[in-house]
CSV table of N, CA, C and O in Angstrom, one decimal:
chain,number,residue,atom,x,y,z
Y,3,MET,N,-164.7,97.6,-41.9
Y,3,MET,CA,-163.5,96.9,-41.7
Y,3,MET,C,-163.1,96.1,-43.0
Y,3,MET,O,-164.0,95.4,-43.5
Y,4,PHE,N,-161.9,96.1,-43.4
Y,4,PHE,CA,-161.5,95.4,-44.6
Y,4,PHE,C,-160.2,94.6,-44.2
Y,4,PHE,O,-159.5,94.9,-43.2
Y,5,ALA,N,-159.9,93.6,-45.0
Y,5,ALA,CA,-158.7,92.8,-44.8
Y,5,ALA,C,-158.2,92.5,-46.2
Y,5,ALA,O,-158.9,92.4,-47.2
Y,6,ILE,N,-156.9,92.2,-46.2
Y,6,ILE,CA,-156.2,91.7,-47.4
Y,6,ILE,C,-155.7,90.3,-47.2
Y,6,ILE,O,-154.9,90.1,-46.2
Y,7,ILE,N,-156.2,89.4,-47.9
Y,7,ILE,CA,-155.8,88.0,-47.7
Y,7,ILE,C,-155.0,87.5,-48.9
Y,7,ILE,O,-155.1,88.1,-50.0
Y,8,LYS,N,-154.3,86.4,-48.7
Y,8,LYS,CA,-153.5,85.8,-49.8
Y,8,LYS,C,-154.1,84.4,-50.1
Y,8,LYS,O,-154.2,83.6,-49.1
Y,9,THR,N,-154.5,84.2,-51.3
Y,9,THR,CA,-155.0,82.9,-51.7
Y,9,THR,C,-154.8,82.6,-53.2
Y,9,THR,O,-154.9,83.6,-54.0
Y,10,GLY,N,-154.4,81.5,-53.5
Y,10,GLY,CA,-154.1,81.2,-54.9
Y,10,GLY,C,-153.1,82.0,-55.6
Y,10,GLY,O,-153.1,82.2,-56.8
Y,11,GLY,N,-152.1,82.4,-54.8
Y,11,GLY,CA,-151.0,83.2,-55.3
Y,11,GLY,C,-151.4,84.7,-55.6
Y,11,GLY,O,-150.6,85.4,-56.2
Y,12,LYS,N,-152.5,85.1,-55.1
Y,12,LYS,CA,-153.0,86.4,-55.3
Y,12,LYS,C,-153.3,87.1,-54.0
Y,12,LYS,O,-153.6,86.4,-53.0
Y,13,GLN,N,-153.3,88.4,-54.0
Y,13,GLN,CA,-153.8,89.1,-52.8
Y,13,GLN,C,-155.1,89.8,-53.1
Y,13,GLN,O,-155.2,90.5,-54.1
Y,14,ILE,N,-156.1,89.6,-52.2
Y,14,ILE,CA,-157.4,90.1,-52.5
Y,14,ILE,C,-157.9,90.9,-51.3
Y,14,ILE,O,-157.8,90.5,-50.1
Y,15,LYS,N,-158.5,92.1,-51.6
Y,15,LYS,CA,-159.1,92.9,-50.5
Y,15,LYS,C,-160.5,92.5,-50.4
Y,15,LYS,O,-161.3,92.4,-51.3
Y,16,VAL,N,-160.9,92.2,-49.1
Y,16,VAL,CA,-162.2,91.7,-48.8
Y,16,VAL,C,-162.9,92.5,-47.7
Y,16,VAL,O,-162.2,93.1,-46.8
Y,17,GLN,N,-164.2,92.5,-47.7
Y,17,GLN,CA,-165.0,93.1,-46.6
Y,17,GLN,C,-166.1,92.1,-46.2
Y,17,GLN,O,-166.3,91.2,-47.0
Y,18,LYS,N,-166.7,92.3,-45.1
Y,18,LYS,CA,-167.8,91.4,-44.7
Y,18,LYS,C,-168.9,91.5,-45.8
Y,18,LYS,O,-169.2,92.6,-46.3
Y,19,ASP,N,-169.5,90.4,-46.1
Y,19,ASP,CA,-170.6,90.2,-47.1
Y,19,ASP,C,-170.2,90.4,-48.5
Y,19,ASP,O,-171.0,90.5,-49.4
Y,20,ASP,N,-168.9,90.5,-48.8
Y,20,ASP,CA,-168.4,90.5,-50.2
Y,20,ASP,C,-168.5,89.2,-50.8
Y,20,ASP,O,-168.4,88.1,-50.1
Y,21,GLU,N,-168.7,89.1,-52.1
Y,21,GLU,CA,-168.6,87.9,-52.8
Y,21,GLU,C,-167.4,87.9,-53.8
Y,21,GLU,O,-167.4,88.8,-54.6
Y,22,ILE,N,-166.5,87.0,-53.6
Y,22,ILE,CA,-165.2,87.1,-54.3
Y,22,ILE,C,-165.0,85.8,-55.2
Y,22,ILE,O,-165.6,84.8,-54.9
Y,23,PHE,N,-164.3,86.0,-56.3
Y,23,PHE,CA,-163.9,84.8,-57.1
Y,23,PHE,C,-162.4,84.6,-56.9
Y,23,PHE,O,-161.6,85.5,-57.1
Y,24,ILE,N,-162.1,83.3,-56.5
Y,24,ILE,CA,-160.7,82.9,-56.3
Y,24,ILE,C,-160.4,81.7,-57.1
Y,24,ILE,O,-161.3,81.1,-57.7
Y,25,GLU,N,-159.1,81.3,-57.0
Y,25,GLU,CA,-158.8,80.0,-57.7
Y,25,GLU,C,-159.6,78.9,-57.1
Y,25,GLU,O,-160.0,78.9,-55.9
Y,26,LEU,N,-159.8,77.8,-57.9
Y,26,LEU,CA,-160.6,76.7,-57.5
Y,26,LEU,C,-160.1,76.0,-56.2
Y,26,LEU,O,-158.9,75.7,-56.1
Y,27,LEU,N,-161.0,75.8,-55.2
Y,27,LEU,CA,-160.7,75.1,-54.0
Y,27,LEU,C,-161.4,73.7,-54.1
Y,27,LEU,O,-162.5,73.7,-54.7
Y,28,ASN,N,-160.8,72.7,-53.7
Y,28,ASN,CA,-161.4,71.4,-53.8
Y,28,ASN,C,-162.3,71.1,-52.6
Y,28,ASN,O,-162.1,70.2,-51.8
Y,29,GLU,N,-163.4,71.9,-52.5
Y,29,GLU,CA,-164.4,71.8,-51.4
Y,29,GLU,C,-165.8,71.9,-52.1
Y,29,GLU,O,-165.9,72.4,-53.2
Y,30,ASP,N,-166.8,71.3,-51.3
Y,30,ASP,CA,-168.1,71.3,-51.8
Y,30,ASP,C,-168.8,72.7,-51.5
Y,30,ASP,O,-168.3,73.5,-50.7
Y,31,GLU,N,-169.9,72.9,-52.2
Y,31,GLU,CA,-170.7,74.1,-51.9
Y,31,GLU,C,-171.3,74.1,-50.5
Y,31,GLU,O,-171.5,73.0,-49.9
Y,32,ASN,N,-171.5,75.3,-50.0
Y,32,ASN,CA,-172.0,75.5,-48.6
Y,32,ASN,C,-171.1,75.0,-47.5
Y,32,ASN,O,-171.4,74.7,-46.4
Y,33,THR,N,-169.8,74.9,-47.9
Y,33,THR,CA,-168.7,74.6,-46.9
Y,33,THR,C,-168.1,75.8,-46.4
Y,33,THR,O,-167.9,76.8,-47.1
Y,34,LYS,N,-167.8,75.8,-45.1
Y,34,LYS,CA,-167.1,77.0,-44.5
Y,34,LYS,C,-165.6,76.8,-44.8
Y,34,LYS,O,-165.0,75.7,-44.6
Y,35,VAL,N,-165.0,77.9,-45.2
Y,35,VAL,CA,-163.5,78.0,-45.4
Y,35,VAL,C,-162.9,79.1,-44.5
Y,35,VAL,O,-163.6,80.1,-44.3
Y,36,THR,N,-161.7,78.9,-44.1
Y,36,THR,CA,-161.0,79.8,-43.3
Y,36,THR,C,-159.6,80.2,-44.0
Y,36,THR,O,-158.9,79.3,-44.4
Y,37,PHE,N,-159.4,81.5,-44.1
Y,37,PHE,CA,-158.1,81.9,-44.7
Y,37,PHE,C,-157.3,82.5,-43.5
Y,37,PHE,O,-157.6,83.4,-42.8
Y,38,ASN,N,-156.1,81.8,-43.3
Y,38,ASN,CA,-155.2,82.2,-42.2
Y,38,ASN,C,-154.1,83.1,-42.6
Y,38,ASN,O,-153.5,83.8,-41.8
Y,39,GLU,N,-153.9,83.3,-43.9
Y,39,GLU,CA,-152.9,84.2,-44.4
Y,39,GLU,C,-153.4,85.6,-44.6
Y,39,GLU,O,-153.8,86.0,-45.7
Y,40,VAL,N,-153.6,86.3,-43.5
Y,40,VAL,CA,-154.1,87.7,-43.6
Y,40,VAL,C,-152.9,88.6,-43.5
Y,40,VAL,O,-152.2,88.6,-42.6
Y,41,LEU,N,-152.8,89.4,-44.6
Y,41,LEU,CA,-151.7,90.4,-44.7
Y,41,LEU,C,-151.9,91.7,-44.0
Y,41,LEU,O,-151.0,92.3,-43.4
Y,42,MET,N,-153.2,92.1,-44.0
Y,42,MET,CA,-153.5,93.4,-43.4
Y,42,MET,C,-155.0,93.5,-43.0
Y,42,MET,O,-155.8,92.9,-43.7
Y,43,ILE,N,-155.2,94.1,-41.9
Y,43,ILE,CA,-156.6,94.4,-41.4
Y,43,ILE,C,-156.6,95.9,-41.1
Y,43,ILE,O,-155.9,96.3,-40.1
Y,44,ASP,N,-157.4,96.7,-41.8
Y,44,ASP,CA,-157.5,98.1,-41.6
Y,44,ASP,C,-156.1,98.7,-41.6
Y,44,ASP,O,-155.5,98.8,-42.6
Y,45,ASP,N,-155.7,99.2,-40.4
Y,45,ASP,CA,-154.3,99.9,-40.4
Y,45,ASP,C,-153.3,99.0,-39.7
Y,45,ASP,O,-152.2,99.4,-39.5
Y,46,LYS,N,-153.6,97.7,-39.5
Y,46,LYS,CA,-152.7,96.7,-38.9
Y,46,LYS,C,-152.0,95.9,-40.0
Y,46,LYS,O,-152.7,95.3,-40.8
Y,47,ILE,N,-150.7,95.9,-40.0
Y,47,ILE,CA,-149.9,95.2,-41.1
Y,47,ILE,C,-149.2,94.1,-40.4
Y,47,ILE,O,-148.6,94.2,-39.4
Y,48,GLY,N,-149.2,92.9,-41.1
Y,48,GLY,CA,-148.5,91.8,-40.6
Y,48,GLY,C,-147.1,91.8,-41.1
Y,48,GLY,O,-146.7,92.5,-42.0
Y,49,ALA,N,-146.3,90.8,-40.6
Y,49,ALA,CA,-144.9,90.7,-41.0
Y,49,ALA,C,-144.5,89.3,-41.2
Y,49,ALA,O,-143.9,88.7,-40.4
Y,50,PRO,N,-144.9,88.6,-42.3
Y,50,PRO,CA,-145.7,89.0,-43.4
Y,50,PRO,C,-147.2,88.8,-43.1
Y,50,PRO,O,-148.0,89.4,-43.8
Y,51,PHE,N,-147.6,87.9,-42.1
Y,51,PHE,CA,-149.0,87.7,-41.8
Y,51,PHE,C,-149.3,88.2,-40.4
Y,51,PHE,O,-148.4,88.2,-39.6
Y,52,ILE,N,-150.6,88.5,-40.2
Y,52,ILE,CA,-151.0,88.9,-38.8
Y,52,ILE,C,-151.3,87.6,-38.1
Y,52,ILE,O,-152.1,86.8,-38.5
Y,53,LYS,N,-150.6,87.4,-36.9
Y,53,LYS,CA,-150.8,86.2,-36.2
Y,53,LYS,C,-152.1,86.1,-35.6
Y,53,LYS,O,-152.6,87.1,-34.9
Y,54,GLY,N,-152.8,85.0,-35.7
Y,54,GLY,CA,-154.1,84.8,-35.1
Y,54,GLY,C,-155.3,85.4,-35.9
Y,54,GLY,O,-156.4,85.1,-35.6
Y,55,ALA,N,-155.0,86.2,-36.9
Y,55,ALA,CA,-156.1,86.8,-37.7
Y,55,ALA,C,-156.6,85.8,-38.7
Y,55,ALA,O,-155.9,85.0,-39.3
Y,56,THR,N,-158.0,85.7,-38.9
Y,56,THR,CA,-158.6,84.8,-39.8
Y,56,THR,C,-159.7,85.5,-40.5
Y,56,THR,O,-160.3,86.4,-40.0
Y,57,VAL,N,-160.0,85.1,-41.7
Y,57,VAL,CA,-161.1,85.5,-42.5
Y,57,VAL,C,-161.9,84.2,-42.9
Y,57,VAL,O,-161.4,83.3,-43.4
Y,58,THR,N,-163.2,84.2,-42.5
Y,58,THR,CA,-164.0,83.0,-42.8
Y,58,THR,C,-165.1,83.4,-43.8
Y,58,THR,O,-165.5,84.5,-43.9
Y,59,GLY,N,-165.4,82.3,-44.6
Y,59,GLY,CA,-166.4,82.5,-45.7
Y,59,GLY,C,-167.1,81.2,-46.0
Y,59,GLY,O,-166.7,80.2,-45.5
Y,60,THR,N,-168.1,81.3,-46.8
Y,60,THR,CA,-168.9,80.2,-47.3
Y,60,THR,C,-168.8,80.0,-48.8
Y,60,THR,O,-168.9,81.0,-49.5
Y,61,ILE,N,-168.5,78.8,-49.3
Y,61,ILE,CA,-168.5,78.6,-50.7
Y,61,ILE,C,-169.9,78.6,-51.3
Y,61,ILE,O,-170.7,77.9,-50.8
Y,62,ILE,N,-170.1,79.5,-52.2
Y,62,ILE,CA,-171.4,79.6,-52.9
Y,62,ILE,C,-171.4,78.6,-54.1
Y,62,ILE,O,-172.4,77.9,-54.2
Y,63,LYS,N,-170.4,78.7,-54.9
Y,63,LYS,CA,-170.4,77.7,-56.0
Y,63,LYS,C,-169.0,77.6,-56.6
Y,63,LYS,O,-168.2,78.4,-56.4
Y,64,ASN,N,-168.8,76.5,-57.3
Y,64,ASN,CA,-167.6,76.2,-58.1
Y,64,ASN,C,-168.0,76.2,-59.5
Y,64,ASN,O,-169.1,75.7,-59.9
Y,65,GLY,N,-167.2,76.8,-60.4
Y,65,GLY,CA,-167.6,76.9,-61.8
Y,65,GLY,C,-166.4,77.2,-62.7
Y,65,GLY,O,-165.3,77.1,-62.2
Y,66,LYS,N,-166.7,77.5,-63.9
Y,66,LYS,CA,-165.7,77.9,-64.9
Y,66,LYS,C,-166.1,79.2,-65.5
Y,66,LYS,O,-167.2,79.5,-65.8
Y,67,ASP,N,-165.0,80.0,-65.9
Y,67,ASP,CA,-165.3,81.3,-66.5
Y,67,ASP,C,-165.6,81.1,-68.0
Y,67,ASP,O,-165.6,79.9,-68.5
Y,68,LYS,N,-165.9,82.2,-68.7
Y,68,LYS,CA,-166.1,82.1,-70.1
Y,68,LYS,C,-164.9,81.6,-70.8
Y,68,LYS,O,-163.8,81.8,-70.4
Y,69,LYS,N,-165.1,81.0,-72.0
Y,69,LYS,CA,-164.0,80.4,-72.7
Y,69,LYS,C,-163.2,81.6,-73.4
Y,69,LYS,O,-163.9,82.5,-74.0
Y,70,ILE,N,-161.9,81.5,-73.3
Y,70,ILE,CA,-161.1,82.5,-74.1
Y,70,ILE,C,-160.5,81.7,-75.3
Y,70,ILE,O,-160.2,80.5,-75.1
Y,71,ARG,N,-160.3,82.4,-76.4
Y,71,ARG,CA,-159.7,81.7,-77.6
Y,71,ARG,C,-158.4,82.4,-77.9
Y,71,ARG,O,-158.3,83.6,-77.9
Y,72,VAL,N,-157.4,81.5,-78.0
Y,72,VAL,CA,-156.0,82.0,-78.3
Y,72,VAL,C,-155.7,81.5,-79.7
Y,72,VAL,O,-155.8,80.3,-80.0
Y,73,ILE,N,-155.4,82.4,-80.6
Y,73,ILE,CA,-155.2,82.1,-82.0
Y,73,ILE,C,-153.7,82.3,-82.3
Y,73,ILE,O,-153.1,83.4,-82.1
Y,74,ARG,N,-153.1,81.3,-82.9
Y,74,ARG,CA,-151.7,81.3,-83.3
Y,74,ARG,C,-151.7,81.3,-84.8
Y,74,ARG,O,-152.2,80.4,-85.4
Y,75,TYR,N,-151.0,82.3,-85.4
Y,75,TYR,CA,-151.0,82.5,-86.9
Y,75,TYR,C,-149.7,82.9,-87.4
Y,75,TYR,O,-149.1,83.8,-86.8
Y,76,HIS,N,-149.2,82.2,-88.4
Y,76,HIS,CA,-148.0,82.6,-89.1
Y,76,HIS,C,-148.3,82.9,-90.5
Y,76,HIS,O,-148.8,82.0,-91.2
Y,77,SER,N,-148.1,84.1,-91.0
Y,77,SER,CA,-148.4,84.5,-92.3
Y,77,SER,C,-147.5,83.7,-93.3
Y,77,SER,O,-146.3,83.5,-93.1
Y,78,LYS,N,-148.1,83.4,-94.4
Y,78,LYS,CA,-147.4,82.7,-95.6
Y,78,LYS,C,-146.8,81.4,-95.2
Y,78,LYS,O,-146.0,80.8,-96.0
Y,79,LYS,N,-147.2,80.8,-94.1
Y,79,LYS,CA,-146.6,79.5,-93.7
Y,79,LYS,C,-147.7,78.4,-93.6
Y,79,LYS,O,-147.4,77.3,-93.2
Y,80,ASN,N,-149.0,78.8,-93.7
Y,80,ASN,CA,-150.1,77.9,-93.6
Y,80,ASN,C,-150.2,77.3,-92.2
Y,80,ASN,O,-150.5,76.1,-92.0
Y,81,ILE,N,-149.8,78.1,-91.1
Y,81,ILE,CA,-149.9,77.6,-89.8
Y,81,ILE,C,-151.0,78.4,-89.0
Y,81,ILE,O,-150.9,79.6,-88.9
Y,82,ARG,N,-152.0,77.7,-88.7
Y,82,ARG,CA,-153.1,78.3,-87.9
Y,82,ARG,C,-153.6,77.4,-86.8
Y,82,ARG,O,-154.0,76.3,-87.1
Y,83,LYS,N,-153.4,77.8,-85.6
Y,83,LYS,CA,-153.8,77.0,-84.5
Y,83,LYS,C,-154.8,77.8,-83.6
Y,83,LYS,O,-154.6,79.0,-83.4
Y,84,VAL,N,-155.8,77.2,-83.1
Y,84,VAL,CA,-156.8,77.8,-82.2
Y,84,VAL,C,-156.8,77.0,-80.9
Y,84,VAL,O,-157.1,75.8,-80.9
Y,85,TYR,N,-156.5,77.7,-79.8
Y,85,TYR,CA,-156.6,77.0,-78.5
Y,85,TYR,C,-157.7,77.7,-77.7
Y,85,TYR,O,-158.0,78.9,-77.8
Y,86,GLY,N,-158.3,76.9,-76.8
Y,86,GLY,CA,-159.3,77.5,-75.9
Y,86,GLY,C,-159.0,77.2,-74.4
Y,86,GLY,O,-158.2,76.2,-74.2
Y,87,HIS,N,-159.5,78.0,-73.5
Y,87,HIS,CA,-159.2,77.8,-72.1
Y,87,HIS,C,-160.4,78.3,-71.3
Y,87,HIS,O,-160.9,79.4,-71.5
Y,88,ARG,N,-160.8,77.5,-70.3
Y,88,ARG,CA,-161.8,78.0,-69.3
Y,88,ARG,C,-161.2,77.9,-67.9
Y,88,ARG,O,-160.9,76.8,-67.5
Y,89,GLN,N,-161.0,79.0,-67.3
Y,89,GLN,CA,-160.4,79.0,-65.9
Y,89,GLN,C,-161.4,78.6,-64.9
Y,89,GLN,O,-162.5,79.2,-64.7
Y,90,PRO,N,-161.1,77.6,-64.1
Y,90,PRO,CA,-162.0,77.2,-63.0
Y,90,PRO,C,-161.9,78.2,-61.8
Y,90,PRO,O,-160.8,78.8,-61.6
Y,91,TYR,N,-163.0,78.4,-61.1
Y,91,TYR,CA,-163.0,79.4,-60.0
Y,91,TYR,C,-163.9,78.9,-58.9
Y,91,TYR,O,-164.7,77.9,-59.1
Y,92,THR,N,-163.8,79.5,-57.7
Y,92,THR,CA,-164.7,79.3,-56.6
Y,92,THR,C,-165.2,80.6,-56.2
Y,92,THR,O,-164.5,81.5,-56.0
Y,93,LYS,N,-166.5,80.7,-56.0
Y,93,LYS,CA,-167.2,81.9,-55.5
Y,93,LYS,C,-167.4,81.8,-54.1
Y,93,LYS,O,-168.1,80.8,-53.6
Y,94,ILE,N,-166.9,82.8,-53.3
Y,94,ILE,CA,-167.0,82.7,-51.8
Y,94,ILE,C,-167.7,84.0,-51.3
Y,94,ILE,O,-167.4,85.1,-51.8
Y,95,LYS,N,-168.6,83.8,-50.3
Y,95,LYS,CA,-169.2,85.0,-49.6
Y,95,LYS,C,-168.4,85.1,-48.3
Y,95,LYS,O,-168.4,84.1,-47.5
Y,96,ILE,N,-167.9,86.3,-48.0
Y,96,ILE,CA,-167.1,86.5,-46.7
Y,96,ILE,C,-168.1,86.7,-45.6
Y,96,ILE,O,-169.0,87.6,-45.6
Y,97,ASP,N,-168.0,85.9,-44.5
Y,97,ASP,CA,-168.9,85.9,-43.4
Y,97,ASP,C,-168.3,86.8,-42.2
Y,97,ASP,O,-169.0,87.6,-41.7
Y,98,ALA,N,-167.0,86.6,-41.9
Y,98,ALA,CA,-166.5,87.3,-40.8
Y,98,ALA,C,-165.0,87.6,-41.0
Y,98,ALA,O,-164.3,86.8,-41.6
Y,99,ILE,N,-164.5,88.7,-40.3
Y,99,ILE,CA,-163.1,89.0,-40.3
Y,99,ILE,C,-162.7,89.1,-38.8
Y,99,ILE,O,-163.3,90.0,-38.1
Y,100,SER,N,-161.8,88.3,-38.3
Y,100,SER,CA,-161.4,88.4,-36.9
Y,100,SER,C,-160.0,88.8,-36.8
Y,100,SER,O,-159.1,88.3,-37.6
Y,101,THR,N,-159.7,89.7,-35.9
Y,101,THR,CA,-158.3,90.2,-35.8
Y,101,THR,C,-157.5,89.3,-34.8
Y,101,THR,O,-158.1,88.7,-33.9
Y,102,GLY,N,-156.2,89.3,-35.0
Y,102,GLY,CA,-155.4,88.6,-34.1
Y,102,GLY,C,-155.0,89.5,-32.9
Y,102,GLY,O,-155.1,90.7,-32.9
Y,103,ALA,N,-154.5,88.9,-31.8
Y,103,ALA,CA,-154.1,89.7,-30.6
Y,103,ALA,C,-152.8,90.4,-30.8
Y,103,ALA,O,-152.6,91.5,-30.3
Y,104,SER,N,-151.9,89.8,-31.6
Y,104,SER,CA,-150.5,90.4,-31.7
Y,104,SER,C,-150.3,91.1,-33.1
Y,104,SER,O,-149.4,90.8,-33.8
Y,105,ALA,N,-151.2,92.0,-33.5
Y,105,ALA,CA,-151.0,92.7,-34.7
Y,105,ALA,C,-150.2,93.9,-34.5
Y,105,ALA,O,-150.3,94.6,-33.5
Y,106,THR,N,-149.4,94.2,-35.5
Y,106,THR,CA,-148.5,95.4,-35.4
Y,106,THR,C,-149.2,96.6,-36.1
Y,106,THR,O,-149.8,96.4,-37.2
Y,107,LYS,N,-149.1,97.7,-35.5
Y,107,LYS,CA,-149.7,98.9,-36.1
Y,107,LYS,C,-148.7,99.5,-37.1
Y,107,LYS,O,-147.5,99.3,-37.0
Y,108,LYS,N,-149.2,100.2,-38.1
Y,108,LYS,CA,-148.4,100.8,-39.1
Y,108,LYS,C,-147.7,102.0,-38.4
Y,108,LYS,O,-148.3,102.8,-37.8
Y,109,VAL,N,-146.4,102.1,-38.6
Y,109,VAL,CA,-145.6,103.1,-37.9
Y,109,VAL,C,-144.9,104.0,-38.9
Y,109,VAL,O,-144.3,103.5,-39.9
Y,110,THR,N,-145.0,105.3,-38.7
Y,110,THR,CA,-144.3,106.2,-39.6
Y,110,THR,C,-143.0,106.6,-39.0
Y,110,THR,O,-143.0,106.8,-37.8
Y,111,THR,N,-142.0,106.5,-39.7
Y,111,THR,CA,-140.7,106.8,-39.2
Y,111,THR,C,-140.4,108.3,-39.2
Y,111,THR,O,-140.8,109.0,-40.2
Y,112,GLN,N,-139.8,108.9,-38.2
Y,112,GLN,CA,-139.5,110.3,-38.1
Y,112,GLN,C,-138.0,110.4,-38.1
Y,112,GLN,O,-137.3,109.6,-37.4
Y,113,VAL,N,-137.5,111.4,-38.8
Y,113,VAL,CA,-136.1,111.6,-38.9
Y,113,VAL,C,-135.7,112.4,-37.7
Y,113,VAL,O,-136.3,113.5,-37.4
Y,114,PRO,N,-134.7,112.0,-36.9
Y,114,PRO,CA,-134.3,112.8,-35.7
Y,114,PRO,C,-133.6,114.1,-36.2
Y,114,PRO,O,-132.9,114.1,-37.2
Y,115,GLU,N,-133.8,115.1,-35.4
Y,115,GLU,CA,-133.2,116.4,-35.7
Y,115,GLU,C,-131.7,116.3,-35.4
Y,115,GLU,O,-131.3,115.8,-34.4
Y,116,ALA,N,-130.9,117.0,-36.2
Y,116,ALA,CA,-129.5,117.1,-36.0
Y,116,ALA,C,-129.2,118.2,-34.9
Y,116,ALA,O,-129.7,119.3,-35.1
Y,117,SER,N,-128.5,117.8,-33.9
Y,117,SER,CA,-128.2,118.8,-32.8
Y,117,SER,C,-126.7,119.1,-32.9
Y,117,SER,O,-125.9,118.2,-33.1
Y,118,GLU,N,-126.4,120.4,-32.8
Y,118,GLU,CA,-125.0,120.8,-32.9
Y,118,GLU,C,-124.5,121.4,-31.6
Y,118,GLU,O,-125.1,121.9,-30.8
């Protein structure tokens, strides 16, 4: 069973026991978190979210990614700037995916035949 959740402005596909990296959450380690914005579970699609569906997980750690260096350079102008950035993240282990009662199934549309 898999689910697609929305968090931090991104959509992430998760399964039970997955470890995912998301935007930083202001929570401590070993804290349970619940994601209510579930877009899809297996073949059930929400409009836009599945009502009552939740994905729960445990925060493993908060940290920062490797530093990236951005260099700004203008030739013949003696302009050289170096910027650095470390993106903060939260690492989460997915514990459970629960479905909602009123999920809609994916429906394929059929074209009606023309009768003469």
